[in-house]
Each structure stands twice: as C-alpha cells, then as structure tokens.
Backbone as ProteinMPNN parsed JSONL, in Angstrom:
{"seq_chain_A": "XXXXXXXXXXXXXXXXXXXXXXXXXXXXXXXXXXXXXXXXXXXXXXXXXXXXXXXXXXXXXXXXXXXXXXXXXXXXXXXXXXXXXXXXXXXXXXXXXXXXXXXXXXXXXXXXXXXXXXXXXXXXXXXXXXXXXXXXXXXXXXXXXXXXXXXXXXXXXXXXXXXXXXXXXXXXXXXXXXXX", "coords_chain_A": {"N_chain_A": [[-20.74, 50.558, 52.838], [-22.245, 49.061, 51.564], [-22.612, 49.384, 49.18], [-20.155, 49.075, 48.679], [-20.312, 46.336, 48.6], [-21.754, 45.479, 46.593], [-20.528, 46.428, 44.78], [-17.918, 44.477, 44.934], [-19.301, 42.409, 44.151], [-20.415, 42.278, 41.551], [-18.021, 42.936, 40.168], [-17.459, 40.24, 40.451], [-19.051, 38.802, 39.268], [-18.233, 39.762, 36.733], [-16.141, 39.122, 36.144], [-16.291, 36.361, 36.24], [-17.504, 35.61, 33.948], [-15.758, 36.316, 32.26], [-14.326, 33.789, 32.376], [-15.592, 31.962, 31.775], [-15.461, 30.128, 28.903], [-17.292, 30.093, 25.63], [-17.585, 26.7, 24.029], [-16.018, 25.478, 21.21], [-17.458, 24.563, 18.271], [-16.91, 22.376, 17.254], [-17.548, 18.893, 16.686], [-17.657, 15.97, 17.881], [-16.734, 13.082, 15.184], [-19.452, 11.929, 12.839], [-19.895, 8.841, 14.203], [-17.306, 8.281, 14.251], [-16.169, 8.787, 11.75], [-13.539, 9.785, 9.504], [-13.162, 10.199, 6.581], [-12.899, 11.809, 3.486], [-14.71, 13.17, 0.491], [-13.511, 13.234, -1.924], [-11.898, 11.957, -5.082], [-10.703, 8.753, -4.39], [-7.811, 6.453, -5.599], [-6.344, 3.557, -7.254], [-3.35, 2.356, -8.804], [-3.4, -0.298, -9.48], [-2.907, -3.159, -11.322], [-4.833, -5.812, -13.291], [-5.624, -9.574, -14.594], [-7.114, -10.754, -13.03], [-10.488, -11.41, -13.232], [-13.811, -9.756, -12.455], [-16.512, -11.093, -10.482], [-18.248, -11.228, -8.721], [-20.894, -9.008, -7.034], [-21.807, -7.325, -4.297], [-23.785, -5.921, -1.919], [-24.419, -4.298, 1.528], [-25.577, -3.644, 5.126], [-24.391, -1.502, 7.529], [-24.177, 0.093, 10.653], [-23.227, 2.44, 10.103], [-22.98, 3.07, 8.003], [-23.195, 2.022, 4.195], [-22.041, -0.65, 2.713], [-20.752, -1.568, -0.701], [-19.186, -4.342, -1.866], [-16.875, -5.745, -4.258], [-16.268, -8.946, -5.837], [-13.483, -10.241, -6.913], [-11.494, -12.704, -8.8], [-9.068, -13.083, -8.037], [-5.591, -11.561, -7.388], [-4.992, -7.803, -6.694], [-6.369, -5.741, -8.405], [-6.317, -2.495, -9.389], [-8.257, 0.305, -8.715], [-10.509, 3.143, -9.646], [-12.549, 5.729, -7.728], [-15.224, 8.298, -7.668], [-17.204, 11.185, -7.081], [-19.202, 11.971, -9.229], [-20.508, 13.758, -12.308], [-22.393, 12.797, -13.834], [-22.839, 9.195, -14.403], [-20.423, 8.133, -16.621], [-19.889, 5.499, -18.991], [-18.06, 3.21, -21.533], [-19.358, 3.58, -24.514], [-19.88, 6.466, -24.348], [-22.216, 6.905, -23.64], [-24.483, 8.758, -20.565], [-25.014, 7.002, -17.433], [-28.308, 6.429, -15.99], [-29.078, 7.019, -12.143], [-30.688, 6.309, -9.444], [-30.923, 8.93, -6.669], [-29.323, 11.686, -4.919], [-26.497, 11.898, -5.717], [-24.277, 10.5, -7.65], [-22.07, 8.052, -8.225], [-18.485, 7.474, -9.794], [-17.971, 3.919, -10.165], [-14.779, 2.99, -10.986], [-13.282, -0.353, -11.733], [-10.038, -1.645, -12.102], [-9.823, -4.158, -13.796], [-11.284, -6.805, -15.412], [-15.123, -8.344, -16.207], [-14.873, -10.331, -17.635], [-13.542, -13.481, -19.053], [-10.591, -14.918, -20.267], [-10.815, -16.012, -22.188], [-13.429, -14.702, -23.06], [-15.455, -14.834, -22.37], [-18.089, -14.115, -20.522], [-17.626, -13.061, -16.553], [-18.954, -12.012, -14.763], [-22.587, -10.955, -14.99], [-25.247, -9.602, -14.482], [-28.961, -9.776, -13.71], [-30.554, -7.884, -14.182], [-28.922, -5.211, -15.664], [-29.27, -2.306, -14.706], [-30.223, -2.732, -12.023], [-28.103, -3.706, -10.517], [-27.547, -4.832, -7.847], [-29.952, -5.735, -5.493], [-30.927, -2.588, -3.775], [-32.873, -1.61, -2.168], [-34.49, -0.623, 0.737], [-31.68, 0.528, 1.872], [-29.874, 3.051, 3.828], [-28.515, 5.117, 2.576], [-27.554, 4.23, -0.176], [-29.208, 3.829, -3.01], [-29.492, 3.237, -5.894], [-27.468, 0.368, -7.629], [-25.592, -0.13, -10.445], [-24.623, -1.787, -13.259], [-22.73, -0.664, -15.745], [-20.225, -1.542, -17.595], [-17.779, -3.412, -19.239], [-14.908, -3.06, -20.504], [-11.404, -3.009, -21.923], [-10.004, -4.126, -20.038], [-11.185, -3.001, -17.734], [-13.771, -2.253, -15.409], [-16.792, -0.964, -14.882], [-19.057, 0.811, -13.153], [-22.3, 1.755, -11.572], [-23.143, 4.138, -8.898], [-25.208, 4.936, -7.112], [-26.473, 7.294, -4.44], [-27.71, 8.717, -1.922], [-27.083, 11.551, -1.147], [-24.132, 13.741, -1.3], [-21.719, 12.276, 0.448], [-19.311, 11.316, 2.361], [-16.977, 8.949, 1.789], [-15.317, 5.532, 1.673], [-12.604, 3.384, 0.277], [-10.865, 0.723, 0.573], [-8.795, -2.718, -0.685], [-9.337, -5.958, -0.012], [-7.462, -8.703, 0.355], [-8.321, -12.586, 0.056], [-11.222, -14.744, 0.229], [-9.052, -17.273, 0.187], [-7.528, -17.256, -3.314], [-8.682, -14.697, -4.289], [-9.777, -11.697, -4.005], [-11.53, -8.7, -3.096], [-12.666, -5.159, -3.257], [-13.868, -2.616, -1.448], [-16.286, -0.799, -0.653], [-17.186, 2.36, 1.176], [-20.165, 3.585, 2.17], [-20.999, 6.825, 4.029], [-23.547, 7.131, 6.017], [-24.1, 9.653, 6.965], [-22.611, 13.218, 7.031]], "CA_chain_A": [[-20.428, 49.157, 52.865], [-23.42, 47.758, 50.78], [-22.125, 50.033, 48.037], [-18.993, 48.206, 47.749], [-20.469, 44.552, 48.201], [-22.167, 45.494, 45.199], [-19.373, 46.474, 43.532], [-16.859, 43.454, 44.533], [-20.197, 41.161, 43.543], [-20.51, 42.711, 40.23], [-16.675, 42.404, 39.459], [-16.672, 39.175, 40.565], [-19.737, 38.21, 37.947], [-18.043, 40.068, 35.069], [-14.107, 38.212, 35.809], [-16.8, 34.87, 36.207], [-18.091, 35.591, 32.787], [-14.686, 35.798, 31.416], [-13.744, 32.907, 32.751], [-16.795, 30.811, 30.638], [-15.247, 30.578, 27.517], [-18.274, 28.899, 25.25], [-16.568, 25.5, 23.351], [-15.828, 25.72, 19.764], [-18.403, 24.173, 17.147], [-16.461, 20.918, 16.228], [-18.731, 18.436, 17.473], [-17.222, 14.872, 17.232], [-17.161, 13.163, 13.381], [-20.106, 10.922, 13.186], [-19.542, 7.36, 14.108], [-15.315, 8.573, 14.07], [-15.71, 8.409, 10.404], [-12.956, 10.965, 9.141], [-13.583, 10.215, 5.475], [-13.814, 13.014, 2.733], [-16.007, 12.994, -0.933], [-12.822, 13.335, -2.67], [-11.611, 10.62, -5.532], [-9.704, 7.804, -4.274], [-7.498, 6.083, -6.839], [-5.352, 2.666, -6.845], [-3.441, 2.259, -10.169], [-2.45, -1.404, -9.625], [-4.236, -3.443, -12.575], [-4.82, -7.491, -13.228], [-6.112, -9.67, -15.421], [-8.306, -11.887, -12.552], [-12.002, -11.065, -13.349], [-15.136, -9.293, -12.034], [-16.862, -12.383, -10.093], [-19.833, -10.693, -7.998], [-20.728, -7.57, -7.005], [-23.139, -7.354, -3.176], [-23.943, -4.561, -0.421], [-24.435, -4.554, 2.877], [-26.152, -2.518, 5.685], [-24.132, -1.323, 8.515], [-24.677, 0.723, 11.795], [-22.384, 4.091, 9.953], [-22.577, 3.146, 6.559], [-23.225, 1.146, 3.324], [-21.142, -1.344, 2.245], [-20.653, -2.141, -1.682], [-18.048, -5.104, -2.5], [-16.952, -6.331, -5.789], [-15.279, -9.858, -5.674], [-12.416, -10.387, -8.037], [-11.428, -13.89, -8.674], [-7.802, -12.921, -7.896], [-5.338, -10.558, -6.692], [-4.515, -7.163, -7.471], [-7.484, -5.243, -9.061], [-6.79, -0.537, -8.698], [-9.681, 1.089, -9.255], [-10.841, 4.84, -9.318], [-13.938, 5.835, -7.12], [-15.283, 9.269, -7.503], [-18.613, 11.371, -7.676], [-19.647, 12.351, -10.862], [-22.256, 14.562, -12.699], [-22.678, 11.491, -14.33], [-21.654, 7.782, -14.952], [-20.511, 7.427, -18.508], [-19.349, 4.055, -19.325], [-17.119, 3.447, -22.634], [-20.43, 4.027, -25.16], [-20.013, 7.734, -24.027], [-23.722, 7.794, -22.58], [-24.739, 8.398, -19.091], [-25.958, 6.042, -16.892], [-28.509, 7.577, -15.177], [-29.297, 6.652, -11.019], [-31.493, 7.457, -8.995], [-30.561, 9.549, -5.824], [-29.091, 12.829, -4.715], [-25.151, 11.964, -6.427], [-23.327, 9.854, -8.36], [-20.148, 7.492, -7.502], [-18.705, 6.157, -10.98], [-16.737, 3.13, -9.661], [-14.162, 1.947, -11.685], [-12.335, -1.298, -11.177], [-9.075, -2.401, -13.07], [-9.938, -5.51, -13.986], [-12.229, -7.636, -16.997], [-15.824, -9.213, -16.033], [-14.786, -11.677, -18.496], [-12.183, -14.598, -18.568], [-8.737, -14.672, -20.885], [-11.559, -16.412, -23.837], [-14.022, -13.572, -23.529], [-16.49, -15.69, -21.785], [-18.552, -13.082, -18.784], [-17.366, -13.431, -15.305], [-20.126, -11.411, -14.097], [-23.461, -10.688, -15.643], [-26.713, -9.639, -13.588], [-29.613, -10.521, -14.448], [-30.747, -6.596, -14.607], [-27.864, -4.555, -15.772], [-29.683, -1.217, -14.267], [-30.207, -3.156, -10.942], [-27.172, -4.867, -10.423], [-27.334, -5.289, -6.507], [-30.74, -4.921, -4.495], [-30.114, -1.676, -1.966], [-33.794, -1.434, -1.307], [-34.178, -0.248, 2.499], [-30.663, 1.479, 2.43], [-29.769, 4.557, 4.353], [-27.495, 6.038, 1.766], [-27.217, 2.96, -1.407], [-30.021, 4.093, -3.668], [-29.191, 2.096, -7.065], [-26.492, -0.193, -8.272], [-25.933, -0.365, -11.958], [-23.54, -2.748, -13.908], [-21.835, -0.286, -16.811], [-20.045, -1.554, -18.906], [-16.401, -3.79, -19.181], [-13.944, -2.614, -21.447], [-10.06, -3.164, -22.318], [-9.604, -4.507, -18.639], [-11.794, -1.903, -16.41], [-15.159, -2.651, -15.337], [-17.358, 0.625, -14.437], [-20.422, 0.575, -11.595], [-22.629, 3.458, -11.241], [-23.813, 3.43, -7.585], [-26.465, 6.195, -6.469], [-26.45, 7.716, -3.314], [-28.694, 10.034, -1.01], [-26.188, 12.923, -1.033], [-22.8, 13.156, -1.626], [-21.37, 11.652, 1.24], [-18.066, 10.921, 2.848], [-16.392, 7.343, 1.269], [-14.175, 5.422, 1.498], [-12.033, 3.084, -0.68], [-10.052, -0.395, 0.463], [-9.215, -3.643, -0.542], [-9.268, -7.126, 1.021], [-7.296, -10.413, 0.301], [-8.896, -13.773, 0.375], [-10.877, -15.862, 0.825], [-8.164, -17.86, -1.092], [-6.734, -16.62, -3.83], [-9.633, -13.888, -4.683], [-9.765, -10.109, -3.451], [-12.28, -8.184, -2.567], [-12.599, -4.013, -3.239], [-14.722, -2.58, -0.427], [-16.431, 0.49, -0.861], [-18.087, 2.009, 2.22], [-20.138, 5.578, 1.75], [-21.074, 6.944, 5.115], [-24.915, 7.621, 6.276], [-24.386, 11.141, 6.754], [-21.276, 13.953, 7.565]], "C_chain_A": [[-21.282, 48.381, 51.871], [-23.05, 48.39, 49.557], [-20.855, 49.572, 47.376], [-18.981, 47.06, 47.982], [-21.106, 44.636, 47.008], [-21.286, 45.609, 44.113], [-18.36, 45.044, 43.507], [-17.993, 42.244, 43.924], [-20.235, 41.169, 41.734], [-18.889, 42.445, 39.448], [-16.21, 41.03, 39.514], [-17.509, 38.467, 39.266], [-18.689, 38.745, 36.639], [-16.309, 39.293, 35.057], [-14.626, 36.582, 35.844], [-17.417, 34.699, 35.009], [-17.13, 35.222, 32.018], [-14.238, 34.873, 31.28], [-14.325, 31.765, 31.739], [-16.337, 31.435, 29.971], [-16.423, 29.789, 26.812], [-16.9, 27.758, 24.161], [-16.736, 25.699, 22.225], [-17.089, 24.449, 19.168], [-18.071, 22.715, 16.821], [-16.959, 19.914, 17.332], [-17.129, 16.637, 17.222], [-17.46, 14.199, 15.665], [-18.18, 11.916, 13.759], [-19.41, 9.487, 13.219], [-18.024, 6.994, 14.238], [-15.414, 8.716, 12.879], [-15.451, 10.101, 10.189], [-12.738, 11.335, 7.543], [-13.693, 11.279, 4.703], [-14.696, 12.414, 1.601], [-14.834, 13.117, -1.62], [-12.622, 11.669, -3.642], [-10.698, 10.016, -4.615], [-9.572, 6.904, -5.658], [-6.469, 4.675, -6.222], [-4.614, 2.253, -8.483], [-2.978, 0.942, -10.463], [-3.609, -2.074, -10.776], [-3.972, -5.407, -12.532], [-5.623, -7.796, -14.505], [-7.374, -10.27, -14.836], [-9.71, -10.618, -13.247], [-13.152, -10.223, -12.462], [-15.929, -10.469, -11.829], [-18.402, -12.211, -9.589], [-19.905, -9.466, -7.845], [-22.168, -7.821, -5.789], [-22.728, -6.398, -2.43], [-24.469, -4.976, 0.932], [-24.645, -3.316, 3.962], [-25.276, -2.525, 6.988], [-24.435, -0.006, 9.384], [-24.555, 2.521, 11.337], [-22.751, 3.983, 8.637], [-23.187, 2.114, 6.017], [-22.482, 0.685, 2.884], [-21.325, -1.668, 0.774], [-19.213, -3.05, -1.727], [-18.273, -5.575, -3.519], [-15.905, -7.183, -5.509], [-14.553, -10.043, -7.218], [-11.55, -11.726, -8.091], [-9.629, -13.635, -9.0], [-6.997, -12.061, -7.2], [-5.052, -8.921, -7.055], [-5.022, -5.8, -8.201], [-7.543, -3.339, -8.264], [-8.109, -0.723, -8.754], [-9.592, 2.895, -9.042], [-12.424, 5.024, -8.749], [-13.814, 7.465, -6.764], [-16.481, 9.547, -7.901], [-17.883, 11.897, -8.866], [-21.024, 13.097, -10.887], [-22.592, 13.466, -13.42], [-21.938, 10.506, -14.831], [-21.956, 7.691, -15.734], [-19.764, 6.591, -18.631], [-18.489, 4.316, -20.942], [-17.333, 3.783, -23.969], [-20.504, 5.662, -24.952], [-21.648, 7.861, -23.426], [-23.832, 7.346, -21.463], [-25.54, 7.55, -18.681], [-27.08, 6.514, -15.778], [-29.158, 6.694, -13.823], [-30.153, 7.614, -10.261], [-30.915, 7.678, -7.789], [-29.995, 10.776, -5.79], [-27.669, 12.997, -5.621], [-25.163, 10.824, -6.922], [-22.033, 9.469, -8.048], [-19.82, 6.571, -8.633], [-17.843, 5.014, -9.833], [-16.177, 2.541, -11.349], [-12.662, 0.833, -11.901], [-11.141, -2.035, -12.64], [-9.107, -3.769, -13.17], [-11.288, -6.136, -14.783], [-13.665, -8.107, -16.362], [-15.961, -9.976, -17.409], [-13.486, -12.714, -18.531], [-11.223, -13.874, -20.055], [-9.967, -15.03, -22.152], [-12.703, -15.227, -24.295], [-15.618, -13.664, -23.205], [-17.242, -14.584, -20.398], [-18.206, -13.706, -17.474], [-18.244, -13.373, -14.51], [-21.425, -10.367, -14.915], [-24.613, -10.683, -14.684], [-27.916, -9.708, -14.239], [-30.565, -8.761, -14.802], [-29.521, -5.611, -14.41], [-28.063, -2.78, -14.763], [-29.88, -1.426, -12.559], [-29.469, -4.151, -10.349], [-27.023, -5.246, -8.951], [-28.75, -4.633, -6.114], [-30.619, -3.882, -3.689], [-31.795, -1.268, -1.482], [-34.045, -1.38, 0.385], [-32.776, 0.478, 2.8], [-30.749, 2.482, 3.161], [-29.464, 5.387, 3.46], [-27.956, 5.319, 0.213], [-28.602, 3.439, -1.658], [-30.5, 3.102, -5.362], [-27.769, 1.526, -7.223], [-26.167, -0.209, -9.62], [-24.221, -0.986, -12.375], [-23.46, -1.496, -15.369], [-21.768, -0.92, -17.818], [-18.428, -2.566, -18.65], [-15.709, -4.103, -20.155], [-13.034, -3.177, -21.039], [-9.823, -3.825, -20.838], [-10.171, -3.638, -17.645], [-13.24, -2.22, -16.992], [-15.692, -1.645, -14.71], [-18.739, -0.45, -13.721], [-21.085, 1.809, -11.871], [-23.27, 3.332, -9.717], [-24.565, 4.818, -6.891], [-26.634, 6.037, -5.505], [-27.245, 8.529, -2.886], [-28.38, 11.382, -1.46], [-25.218, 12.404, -1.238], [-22.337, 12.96, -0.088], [-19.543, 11.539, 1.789], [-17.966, 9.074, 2.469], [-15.127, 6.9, 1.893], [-13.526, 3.821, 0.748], [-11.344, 1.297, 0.038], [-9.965, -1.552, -0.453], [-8.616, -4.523, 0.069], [-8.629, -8.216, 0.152], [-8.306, -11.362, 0.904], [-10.43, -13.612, -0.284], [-10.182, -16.46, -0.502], [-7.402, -16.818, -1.642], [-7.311, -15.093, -4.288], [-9.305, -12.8, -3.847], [-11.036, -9.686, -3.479], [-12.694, -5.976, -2.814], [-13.734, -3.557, -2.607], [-14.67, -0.84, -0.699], [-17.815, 1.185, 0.305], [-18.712, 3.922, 2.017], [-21.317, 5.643, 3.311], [-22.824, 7.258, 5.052], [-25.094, 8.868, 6.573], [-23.549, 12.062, 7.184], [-21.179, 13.947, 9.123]], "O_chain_A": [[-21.02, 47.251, 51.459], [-23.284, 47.608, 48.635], [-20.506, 49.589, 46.196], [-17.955, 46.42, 47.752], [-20.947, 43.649, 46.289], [-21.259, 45.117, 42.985], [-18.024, 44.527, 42.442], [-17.56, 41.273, 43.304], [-20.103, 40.231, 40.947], [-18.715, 41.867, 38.375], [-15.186, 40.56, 39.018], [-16.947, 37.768, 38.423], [-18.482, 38.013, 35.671], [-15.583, 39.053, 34.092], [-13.852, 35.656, 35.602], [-17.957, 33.602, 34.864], [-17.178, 34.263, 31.249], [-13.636, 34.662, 30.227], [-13.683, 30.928, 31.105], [-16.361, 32.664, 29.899], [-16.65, 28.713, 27.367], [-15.767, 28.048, 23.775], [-17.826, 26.225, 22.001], [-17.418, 23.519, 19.904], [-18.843, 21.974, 16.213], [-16.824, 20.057, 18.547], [-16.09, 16.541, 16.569], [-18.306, 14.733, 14.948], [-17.949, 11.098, 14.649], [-18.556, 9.096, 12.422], [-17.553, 5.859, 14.312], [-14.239, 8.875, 12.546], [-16.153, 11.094, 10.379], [-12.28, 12.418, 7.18], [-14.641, 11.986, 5.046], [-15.309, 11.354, 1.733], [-15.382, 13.127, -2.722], [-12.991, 10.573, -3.22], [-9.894, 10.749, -4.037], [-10.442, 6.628, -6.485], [-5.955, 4.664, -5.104], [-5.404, 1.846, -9.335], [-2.268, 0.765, -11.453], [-4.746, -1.672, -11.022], [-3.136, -6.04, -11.888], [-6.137, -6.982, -15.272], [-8.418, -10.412, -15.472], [-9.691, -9.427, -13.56], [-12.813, -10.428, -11.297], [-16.186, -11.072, -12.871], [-19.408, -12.833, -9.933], [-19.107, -8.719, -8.411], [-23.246, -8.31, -6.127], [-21.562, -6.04, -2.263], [-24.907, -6.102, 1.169], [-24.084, -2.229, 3.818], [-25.37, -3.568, 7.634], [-24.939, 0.947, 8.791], [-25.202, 3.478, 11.763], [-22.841, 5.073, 8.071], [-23.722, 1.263, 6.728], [-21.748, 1.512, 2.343], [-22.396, -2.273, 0.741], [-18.156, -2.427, -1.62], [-19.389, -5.881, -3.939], [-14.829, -6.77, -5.078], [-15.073, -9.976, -8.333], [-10.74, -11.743, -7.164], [-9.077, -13.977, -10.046], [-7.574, -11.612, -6.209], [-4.789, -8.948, -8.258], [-4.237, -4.912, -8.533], [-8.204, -2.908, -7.319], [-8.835, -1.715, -8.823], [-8.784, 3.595, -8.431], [-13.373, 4.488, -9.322], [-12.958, 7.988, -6.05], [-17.088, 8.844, -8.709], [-16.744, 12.126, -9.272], [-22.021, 13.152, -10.166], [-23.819, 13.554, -13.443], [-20.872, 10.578, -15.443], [-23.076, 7.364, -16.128], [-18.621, 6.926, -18.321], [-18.34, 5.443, -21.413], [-16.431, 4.153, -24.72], [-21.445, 6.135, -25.589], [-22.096, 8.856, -22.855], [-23.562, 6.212, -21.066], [-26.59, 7.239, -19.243], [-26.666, 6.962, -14.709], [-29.769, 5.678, -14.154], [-30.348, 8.829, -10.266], [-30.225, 6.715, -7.459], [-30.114, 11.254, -6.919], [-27.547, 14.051, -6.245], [-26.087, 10.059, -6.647], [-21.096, 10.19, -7.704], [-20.306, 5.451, -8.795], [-17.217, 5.392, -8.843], [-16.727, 2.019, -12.319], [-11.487, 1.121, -12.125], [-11.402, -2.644, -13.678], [-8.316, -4.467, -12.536], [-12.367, -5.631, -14.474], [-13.182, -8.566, -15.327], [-16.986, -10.143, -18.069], [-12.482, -12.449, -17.87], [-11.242, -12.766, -20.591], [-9.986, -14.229, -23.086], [-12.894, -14.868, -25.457], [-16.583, -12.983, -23.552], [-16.621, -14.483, -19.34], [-18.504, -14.888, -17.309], [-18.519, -14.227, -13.667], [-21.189, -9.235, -15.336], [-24.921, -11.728, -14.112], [-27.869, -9.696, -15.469], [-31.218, -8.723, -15.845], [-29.14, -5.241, -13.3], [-27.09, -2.222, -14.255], [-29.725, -0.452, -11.822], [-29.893, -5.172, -9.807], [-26.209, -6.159, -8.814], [-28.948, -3.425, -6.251], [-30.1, -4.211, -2.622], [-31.925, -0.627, -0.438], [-33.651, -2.304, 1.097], [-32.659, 1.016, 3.901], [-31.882, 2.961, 3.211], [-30.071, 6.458, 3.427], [-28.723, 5.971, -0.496], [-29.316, 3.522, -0.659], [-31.544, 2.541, -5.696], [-26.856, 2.293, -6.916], [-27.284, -0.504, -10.045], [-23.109, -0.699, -11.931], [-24.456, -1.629, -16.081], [-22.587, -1.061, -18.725], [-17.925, -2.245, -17.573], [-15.756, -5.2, -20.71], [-13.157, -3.874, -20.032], [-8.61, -3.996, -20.96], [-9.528, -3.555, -16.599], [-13.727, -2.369, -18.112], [-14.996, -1.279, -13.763], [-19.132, -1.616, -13.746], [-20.512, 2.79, -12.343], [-23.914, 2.312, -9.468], [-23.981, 5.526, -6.07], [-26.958, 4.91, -5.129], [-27.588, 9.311, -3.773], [-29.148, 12.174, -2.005], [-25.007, 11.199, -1.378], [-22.838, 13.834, 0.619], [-18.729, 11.938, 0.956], [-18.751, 8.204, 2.846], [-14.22, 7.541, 2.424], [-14.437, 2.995, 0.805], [-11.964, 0.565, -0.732], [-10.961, -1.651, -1.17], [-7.568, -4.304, 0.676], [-9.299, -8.632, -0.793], [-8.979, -11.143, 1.911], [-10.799, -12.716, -1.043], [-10.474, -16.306, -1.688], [-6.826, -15.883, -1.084], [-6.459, -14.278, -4.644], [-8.509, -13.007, -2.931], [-11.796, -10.499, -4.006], [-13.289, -5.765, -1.758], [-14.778, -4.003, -3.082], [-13.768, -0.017, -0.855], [-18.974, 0.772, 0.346], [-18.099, 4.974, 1.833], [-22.17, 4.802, 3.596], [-23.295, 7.617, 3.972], [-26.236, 9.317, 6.48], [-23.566, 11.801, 8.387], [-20.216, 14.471, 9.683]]}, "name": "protein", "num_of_chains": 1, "seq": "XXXXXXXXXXXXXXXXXXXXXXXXXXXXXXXXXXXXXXXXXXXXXXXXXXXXXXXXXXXXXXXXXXXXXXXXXXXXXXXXXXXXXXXXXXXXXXXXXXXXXXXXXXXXXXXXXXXXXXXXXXXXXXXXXXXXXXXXXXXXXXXXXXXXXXXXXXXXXXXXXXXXXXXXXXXXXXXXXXXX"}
C-alpha cells in the first residue's frame, strides 16, 4: 500500500509538472510603445517655411517639433551613419546614433529672407538633461528641404507625425522612445 501511494504521488507530481507550462519571453512593449528604428517617409512638399524648431521631455520619450508656418510640409526621418547636409560633409553629434531629419519645406520666405536661424547652428535646441535627445543641430536648407541632425543615446524606436494648427501653421512631431 505505501508502495503505491508513492507511486500515484509521484505520477501525480510529474502530470503536475506538465501541466506548468513556463510563459513565453514577450514581456509587454515599454510604455505600449510599438514603434520600430525603421525610416519613416511623407512625400507631401510646401512652400510655408521652417519657423522654430523645440523639444520636450516626456514620461516614454523625447519630443522634437519643428513649426512650419503653414500646411503641408513631408519629410524623411531616418538613422544614419551620418548627417550629411547638401555641402556633402557630415554633421557630426554627439551620442550613440544618428537621426538625419529631413523636412520638405524652406527656412526661408518666397524673397530668400531666413525663417529660422539659431543662434548656434551646432546647438539648435537645448536637450541638456534628456533621457534619449543628446544634440540638436540645424543643417542646412536647400531647394525646399531643411535637414536636422538630432543625436540620440542608442538607436531607438521613433516615431514620425504631423499636427495642424495652431491656425494656419503645422507642426512635424518627432518622438524617439527612452528605451525598447
């Protein structure tokens, strides 16, 4: 009798083992953000201007916007081994990657007058204290496209929109995540 409570105990551990399956590896995505590192592209184009260019610290992420004194404005946002502007030389940033941005649209008016000029082309937006945002840098604005270079930690998960308003102005919102 004690010879086969041992045995139905023992079969019952090894059909209670089977039973625990362990859970697969995929954890939730931080913060929900489902984001990849791939380019995003918009090929719509304008003539409004390059107006500002500011960042912003949130809870998941860094925020870069570039205001556009109109509507309309693609762009292409992708890492890079390096941002080269329309001079062919790199711009060089400091951090772990590289994100050229570049926005369809002039920082200068219809006369040729600057829309947007910082007062250090290499430090075109403070990101001091970021999580991720390392440098900003103002490029360069050619034929109607205005280039960014924006240095990051690591390469990161991004991502791309833009915003109407306020008014008639837009907005291109570029948000690169604090970490996969």
């Amino acid at each position: 009798m004690h010879t086969l409570r041992a045995l139905l105990a023992s079969l019952l551990l090894i059909v209670g083992f089977g039973l625990v399956v362990p859970s697969s590896a995929s954890a939730a995505p931080y913060c929900g953000i489902t984001w990849g590192s791939l380019a995003k592209t918009s090929t719509a184009q304008t003539s409004a201007p390059v107006v500002n260019v500011r960042a912003g610290r949130h809870a998941c992420f860094d925020r870069l916007v570039i205001d556009v004194r109109g509507k309309g404005a693609g762009y292409t946002v992708r890492y890079v081994s390096a941002v080269v502007g329309t001079s062919g030389l790199a711009t060089p940033l400091r951090g772990g990657a590289d994100i050229q941005v570049t926005v369809n649209a002039p920082a200068q008016d219809g006369r040729g007058n600057a829309t947007y000029r910082p007062a250090v082309r290499s430090e075109a937006v403070n990101v001091a204290g970021f999580t991720t945002f390392r440098q900003v840098a103002y490029v360069d604005s050619f034929e109607s496209r205005t280039t960014f270079g924006l240095g990051v930690r690591a390469r990161l998960p991004f991502r791309v929109f833009s915003l109407d308003g306020p008014g008639t102005s837009s907005r291109l919102v570029i948000d690169v995540a604090h970490r996969w």
